[in-house]
Coordinates of C-alpha atoms in Angstrom, one line a residue:
M1 CA 48.9 109.9 113.9
K2 CA 52.3 110.9 114.7
N3 CA 53.9 109.9 111.6
N4 CA 55.9 113.2 111.0
Q5 CA 56.7 113.7 114.4
T6 CA 60.7 113.7 115.1
F7 CA 61.3 111.5 118.1
Q8 CA 64.7 111.9 120.2
L9 CA 65.9 107.9 120.1
V10 CA 68.5 105.5 122.2
A11 CA 69.4 102.4 120.6
T12 CA 71.1 100.8 123.8
A13 CA 73.7 97.9 123.6
A14 CA 76.0 95.7 125.8
S15 CA 79.1 97.4 127.0
G16 CA 81.4 97.2 123.9
L17 CA 79.4 96.9 121.5
E18 CA 78.1 100.5 120.9
A19 CA 80.7 101.3 118.2
L20 CA 79.2 98.4 116.3
V21 CA 75.6 99.8 116.8
G22 CA 76.9 103.6 115.4
K23 CA 77.8 101.7 112.0
E24 CA 74.9 99.7 111.9
L25 CA 72.9 103.3 112.4
R26 CA 74.8 105.0 110.0
D27 CA 74.6 102.0 107.4
L28 CA 70.9 102.5 107.5
G29 CA 71.2 106.3 107.0
I30 CA 70.5 107.3 110.2
D31 CA 73.0 109.9 111.7
C32 CA 74.0 109.0 115.3
Q33 CA 76.4 109.9 118.5
I34 CA 78.2 107.3 120.8
E35 CA 77.7 107.0 124.5
N36 CA 78.8 104.4 127.0
G37 CA 75.9 101.8 126.6
R38 CA 74.0 103.4 123.6
A39 CA 73.3 105.4 120.5
R40 CA 71.7 108.4 120.5
F41 CA 70.0 109.5 117.5
E42 CA 66.6 111.5 115.7
G43 CA 63.6 110.4 113.6
T44 CA 60.1 109.4 112.9
I45 CA 58.5 106.0 113.3
E46 CA 59.4 105.1 110.5
T47 CA 62.8 105.3 111.8
I48 CA 61.8 103.5 115.2
A49 CA 60.5 100.8 113.1
K50 CA 63.9 100.6 110.7
A51 CA 66.2 100.2 113.7
N52 CA 63.9 97.8 115.5
L53 CA 63.9 95.5 112.2
W54 CA 67.7 95.9 111.0
L55 CA 69.5 96.4 114.1
R56 CA 71.7 93.0 115.3
T57 CA 73.8 94.1 118.0
A58 CA 71.4 96.3 119.8
D59 CA 69.2 95.2 122.6
R60 CA 66.5 98.1 122.5
I61 CA 65.0 101.0 120.8
K62 CA 63.9 103.5 123.3
I63 CA 62.3 107.2 122.8
V64 CA 63.5 110.0 125.1
V65 CA 60.9 111.5 126.5
G66 CA 62.7 114.0 128.4
E67 CA 66.1 114.9 130.4
F68 CA 67.2 116.8 133.3
D69 CA 69.1 117.0 136.6
A70 CA 67.5 116.4 139.9
L71 CA 68.8 116.6 143.1
T72 CA 65.7 116.3 145.4
F73 CA 62.3 114.0 145.3
D74 CA 60.3 117.2 144.3
Q75 CA 62.7 118.0 141.2
L76 CA 62.2 114.6 139.9
F77 CA 58.3 115.0 140.4
E78 CA 58.0 118.3 139.2
N79 CA 60.1 117.4 136.4
V80 CA 58.6 114.3 134.9
K81 CA 55.0 115.8 135.4
A82 CA 56.0 118.4 133.4
L83 CA 57.0 116.3 130.0
P84 CA 53.6 116.0 127.7
W85 CA 52.8 112.5 128.8
E86 CA 49.4 112.6 127.2
D87 CA 51.1 112.9 123.9
L88 CA 52.1 109.0 124.3
L89 CA 49.9 107.6 126.6
P90 CA 46.0 106.9 126.3
L91 CA 43.9 107.1 128.9
D92 CA 43.9 103.4 129.4
A93 CA 47.6 102.7 129.0
E94 CA 49.4 100.0 130.8
F95 CA 52.8 102.1 132.1
P96 CA 55.0 100.1 134.8
V97 CA 57.7 102.2 135.3
A98 CA 61.8 100.7 135.6
G99 CA 64.4 102.4 137.1
K100 CA 68.0 102.3 137.9
S101 CA 70.0 105.0 139.8
I102 CA 74.3 105.3 139.6
K103 CA 76.5 107.7 141.4
S104 CA 73.4 109.9 142.3
K105 CA 71.4 111.8 145.8
L106 CA 68.4 109.9 144.5
F107 CA 69.8 106.4 145.2
S108 CA 67.0 104.5 146.3
T109 CA 65.7 103.3 142.6
P110 CA 61.9 102.1 144.2
D111 CA 61.5 105.6 145.3
C112 CA 62.3 107.0 142.1
Q113 CA 60.4 104.5 140.5
A114 CA 57.3 105.4 142.4
I115 CA 57.9 109.3 142.5
T116 CA 57.9 108.9 138.4
K117 CA 54.9 106.9 138.5
K118 CA 52.8 109.5 140.7
A119 CA 54.3 112.5 138.4
I120 CA 52.8 110.7 135.5
V121 CA 49.6 109.8 137.2
N122 CA 48.8 113.1 137.9
R123 CA 49.9 114.8 134.9
L124 CA 47.3 112.3 132.8
R125 CA 44.7 113.0 135.7
E126 CA 44.8 116.4 134.6
Y127 CA 44.7 116.5 131.3
Y128 CA 41.8 113.2 131.1
H129 CA 39.9 114.9 133.7
R130 CA 40.1 111.9 136.1
P131 CA 39.3 112.4 140.2
A132 CA 42.0 111.4 142.7
S133 CA 39.3 108.9 143.7
I134 CA 39.1 106.6 140.7
P135 CA 42.0 104.6 139.8
L136 CA 43.8 104.7 136.2
A137 CA 42.4 101.3 134.4
E138 CA 45.6 100.3 132.7
T139 CA 43.8 97.8 130.9
G140 CA 45.4 99.1 127.6
A141 CA 48.4 98.7 125.4
L142 CA 51.9 98.3 127.3
F143 CA 54.1 101.2 127.3
K144 CA 57.4 100.6 129.9
I145 CA 59.1 103.4 131.3
E146 CA 61.9 103.7 132.2
V147 CA 63.7 106.4 134.9
A148 CA 67.7 106.2 134.9
L149 CA 69.6 108.4 137.1
L150 CA 73.7 109.0 136.1
K151 CA 75.6 111.1 138.7
D152 CA 72.2 113.4 139.2
H153 CA 70.7 113.4 135.3
V154 CA 67.9 112.1 135.0
M155 CA 66.6 110.3 131.5
V156 CA 63.1 109.4 131.2
T157 CA 62.7 106.9 128.3
L158 CA 59.5 104.5 126.8
D159 CA 60.4 101.1 125.3
T160 CA 59.4 100.9 121.8
T161 CA 60.8 97.2 121.6
G162 CA 59.4 95.1 124.0
P163 CA 61.4 92.1 124.2
S164 CA 65.0 92.3 123.6
L165 CA 65.9 92.6 120.0
F166 CA 68.1 89.5 120.6
K167 CA 65.0 87.6 120.7
R168 CA 64.4 87.0 117.0
G169 CA 61.8 84.5 117.6
Y170 CA 64.1 81.5 116.2
R171 CA 65.4 79.6 118.8
L172 CA 63.0 76.5 119.8
E173 CA 65.9 75.0 122.2
K174 CA 69.0 76.0 123.5
G175 CA 72.1 74.4 125.0
G176 CA 73.7 75.2 128.6
A177 CA 75.4 78.2 128.0
P178 CA 73.6 80.1 124.8
L179 CA 75.2 82.8 123.1
K180 CA 72.3 86.0 123.1
E181 CA 71.4 86.6 119.2
N182 CA 73.1 90.1 119.3
M183 CA 76.2 89.2 120.9
A184 CA 76.4 86.4 118.4
A185 CA 75.6 88.9 115.4
A186 CA 78.3 91.3 116.9
L187 CA 81.1 88.5 116.7
V188 CA 80.5 87.8 113.1
M189 CA 80.4 91.4 112.2
L190 CA 83.5 92.1 114.1
T191 CA 85.6 89.5 111.6
N192 CA 86.9 90.0 108.0
W193 CA 83.9 87.4 107.3
R194 CA 82.5 88.1 103.7
K195 CA 79.4 85.7 102.4
D196 CA 81.8 84.4 99.3
R197 CA 84.1 82.9 101.7
P198 CA 83.7 79.7 103.9
L199 CA 82.6 80.3 107.8
I200 CA 82.9 77.3 110.1
D201 CA 81.9 77.4 114.0
P202 CA 83.7 74.2 115.2
V203 CA 81.5 74.4 118.8
C204 CA 78.5 75.4 117.7
G205 CA 76.1 74.5 120.3
S206 CA 72.7 75.3 119.2
G207 CA 73.7 77.4 116.2
T208 CA 72.9 80.8 116.9
L209 CA 76.2 82.0 115.7
C210 CA 76.1 80.4 112.2
I211 CA 72.2 81.1 112.2
E212 CA 73.2 85.0 112.6
A213 CA 75.8 84.4 110.0
A214 CA 73.2 83.0 107.5
L215 CA 71.1 86.5 108.2
I216 CA 73.7 88.3 108.0
G217 CA 75.1 86.8 104.6
H218 CA 71.3 86.5 103.1
N219 CA 70.9 90.5 104.0
I220 CA 67.5 89.3 105.8
A221 CA 66.4 91.9 108.5
P222 CA 67.1 90.6 112.0
G223 CA 63.3 91.4 113.1
F224 CA 61.9 90.0 110.3
N225 CA 59.8 87.1 112.3
R226 CA 58.6 89.0 115.5
I227 CA 56.3 92.1 116.2
F228 CA 57.4 94.8 118.5
A229 CA 55.8 96.7 121.5
C230 CA 54.8 100.3 119.5
E231 CA 52.9 98.1 117.2
S232 CA 49.8 98.0 119.9
W233 CA 49.9 101.7 120.6
D234 CA 46.8 103.7 118.6
W235 CA 48.9 106.9 117.5
V236 CA 51.7 104.4 115.8
D237 CA 50.3 104.0 111.9
K238 CA 50.5 100.2 111.3
A239 CA 51.4 101.2 107.6
V240 CA 54.5 102.4 108.3
F241 CA 55.6 98.7 109.4
A242 CA 54.3 97.3 106.5
K243 CA 56.3 99.5 104.6
V244 CA 59.6 98.9 106.2
R245 CA 58.6 95.0 106.2
S246 CA 58.1 95.4 102.5
E247 CA 61.2 96.9 101.9
A248 CA 63.3 94.7 104.1
D249 CA 62.1 91.6 102.2
D250 CA 63.0 93.4 99.3
L251 CA 66.3 93.6 100.1
A252 CA 66.9 90.2 101.2
D253 CA 68.8 88.1 99.2
Y254 CA 67.2 84.5 99.5
D255 CA 69.1 83.2 96.6
C256 CA 72.8 83.6 97.3
E257 CA 75.0 80.6 98.1
L258 CA 76.9 80.1 101.7
D259 CA 79.3 78.2 103.0
I260 CA 78.8 78.3 106.7
T261 CA 79.3 75.2 109.0
G262 CA 78.6 74.5 112.4
T263 CA 80.1 71.4 114.2
D264 CA 79.5 70.2 117.9
I265 CA 80.9 67.0 119.3
N266 CA 77.2 66.4 120.9
G267 CA 74.9 64.8 118.4
R268 CA 71.6 66.5 120.5
M269 CA 73.4 70.0 120.3
I270 CA 73.3 69.8 116.0
E271 CA 69.8 68.7 116.1
I272 CA 68.5 71.2 118.0
A273 CA 70.6 73.5 115.9
Q274 CA 69.2 72.3 112.4
A275 CA 65.6 72.3 114.3
N276 CA 66.4 76.3 114.9
A277 CA 67.8 77.0 111.4
D278 CA 64.8 75.6 110.1
E279 CA 62.3 77.2 112.2
I280 CA 63.9 80.5 110.3
G281 CA 63.8 79.2 106.9
L282 CA 67.6 78.7 106.6
G283 CA 68.1 74.9 107.1
S284 CA 69.4 74.8 103.3
S285 CA 71.7 77.7 104.1
I286 CA 74.0 76.1 106.7
T287 CA 75.3 72.3 107.2
F288 CA 75.4 71.2 111.0
K289 CA 77.5 68.1 111.5
Q290 CA 78.7 65.7 114.7
Q291 CA 82.4 66.2 114.7
A292 CA 85.4 66.9 117.7
V293 CA 87.0 69.9 117.2
K294 CA 90.1 67.6 117.6
D295 CA 88.5 65.4 114.4
F296 CA 88.2 68.9 111.9
K297 CA 90.2 69.1 108.9
T298 CA 89.3 71.2 105.8
E299 CA 91.2 71.6 102.3
K300 CA 89.5 75.1 101.7
E301 CA 91.4 78.0 101.9
Y302 CA 90.9 82.2 103.3
G303 CA 87.9 81.3 105.0
V304 CA 86.7 82.2 108.7
I305 CA 86.3 80.3 111.8
I306 CA 84.6 81.9 114.7
A307 CA 84.3 80.5 118.1
N308 CA 82.3 80.4 121.3
P309 CA 83.8 77.5 123.3
P310 CA 83.1 77.1 127.1
Y311 CA 85.0 78.9 129.2
G312 CA 86.0 76.9 132.4
E313 CA 84.0 79.3 134.8
R314 CA 82.1 76.0 136.7
L315 CA 84.1 74.1 139.3
G316 CA 86.3 71.3 137.9
E317 CA 85.7 72.4 134.2
E318 CA 88.6 74.6 133.7
E319 CA 90.9 70.9 132.9
T320 CA 88.7 70.0 130.2
V321 CA 88.6 73.3 128.8
R322 CA 92.2 74.0 128.5
K323 CA 92.3 70.7 126.8
L324 CA 90.0 71.9 124.0
Y325 CA 92.2 75.0 123.6
E326 CA 95.3 72.8 122.7
E327 CA 93.2 71.4 120.4
M328 CA 92.0 74.3 118.6
G329 CA 95.6 75.3 118.4
E330 CA 97.0 72.0 117.2
V331 CA 93.9 72.1 114.6
F332 CA 93.7 75.4 113.8
R333 CA 97.2 76.7 113.7
P334 CA 98.2 75.2 110.3
L335 CA 95.6 77.0 108.3
D336 CA 97.4 79.9 107.7
T337 CA 95.3 81.6 105.1
W338 CA 92.3 81.1 108.0
S339 CA 91.4 84.0 110.1
K340 CA 90.2 82.6 113.5
Y341 CA 88.3 84.5 115.9
I342 CA 87.6 83.0 119.9
L343 CA 85.6 84.1 122.5
T344 CA 86.6 83.1 125.9
S345 CA 86.9 84.7 129.6
D346 CA 89.6 82.6 130.0
L347 CA 92.7 85.0 130.1
L348 CA 95.2 82.3 129.7
F349 CA 93.4 81.5 126.5
E350 CA 96.6 82.2 124.1
E351 CA 99.1 79.8 126.4
F352 CA 96.9 77.1 125.8
Y353 CA 95.9 77.2 122.2
G354 CA 100.0 78.0 121.7
Q355 CA 100.1 81.3 119.8
K356 CA 99.4 85.2 120.6
A357 CA 96.3 86.5 119.1
T358 CA 97.0 89.1 116.3
K359 CA 94.7 91.5 118.6
K360 CA 92.3 91.0 121.1
R361 CA 88.8 92.9 122.3
K362 CA 87.4 93.4 125.7
L363 CA 83.5 92.5 125.3
Y364 CA 80.9 91.7 127.9
N365 CA 79.1 88.4 127.2
G366 CA 76.1 89.3 129.4
A367 CA 77.9 90.5 132.9
L368 CA 80.8 88.1 132.2
R369 CA 84.2 90.3 130.5
T370 CA 85.8 88.4 128.1
D371 CA 88.6 88.7 124.8
Y372 CA 87.8 88.3 121.3
F373 CA 91.1 86.6 120.4
Q374 CA 91.6 87.1 116.8
Y375 CA 94.5 85.3 114.3
W376 CA 94.3 86.9 110.7
G377 CA 95.0 84.9 108.3
K378 CA 97.0 85.9 104.9
R379 CA 95.0 87.7 102.7
P380 CA 93.8 86.1 99.2
P381 CA 96.2 87.0 96.3
R382 CA 94.8 90.1 94.6
V383 CA 93.5 89.3 91.1
K384 CA 95.0 91.2 88.4
K385 CA 92.8 93.4 86.6
E386 CA 92.6 92.9 83.3
E387 CA 94.4 96.3 81.1
D388 CA 92.7 97.9 78.4
G389 CA 89.9 95.5 77.8
V390 CA 92.7 93.5 76.5
K391 CA 92.4 89.6 77.7

């Protein structure tokens, strides 16, 4: 067992979310460095388990097996072969190799993948004394490897996660343009919402934003309901993951009262959202109801509105969507104690909403460049502290 071995690790992330991933890691007590598309850190199997279980905004946790520069396929082969693959891969390991190459002399990704695979096979054959005439079985546990080249620098990684971290396991059904769970969590974390304040998603679709907010409010680890690829590896101690899950369960605050509401004009989406929330056990923490944006009203104060409305990317939708932005402006603008956060790829959003944003943040929703328009509400008045214990 490699319980106490220290690994070099990366948490990959969508462009624009790297700093959030870094903050999450530091909140877990894990020091890290932020780079484009990832946060680097180091740690043991327990660190890998914690990162997989707790990171809300990352995509994957990967072990960095090796890094080097390579200008020729010979250099790539020899450097990959020199890595200690026998420490990671058993003889029967299934190890597909994915690849990417950006601004590198070795620009053919299929060739880079094939050469990396061949180098690993050769290393394992020599270590396990297997003749070249007998192919490796690859019938065992899955070890997904990636060879990534950027400006002739090679990083070879091993994925510990399996299906991306955004796959929390609660989404039974989704709408037409669903928001990935880790992106939804990021949108919540980029606001000033706290669990003692009301939160509303007025175009909630399948409920992802509301559910992610409820997970945050209850301090429930987002990976609590799923398993990870590395749990099937023979050198990963199952007791480590059991311990981290047990600790996560102890940290969850299942009893706190949350005021989270999701509304949508489409009644079918409200049914789906409720089913998804019920699936993860948060059905009673969120109120879902059918309602058009133009009919929204509230007497509550100091709340937060988060919306991921349609962007009008499809032909013929632009006019309808911009009418929705106008309705949002008319309904939300008077709520001066509320903060509003709206994600869209429409650069003219402010014009139709009728107000300049306090701040904008560039984010990528999948491959689509979007802006997160932020309208900050008035702060609640400060409660004067009692002096000298006298009421």
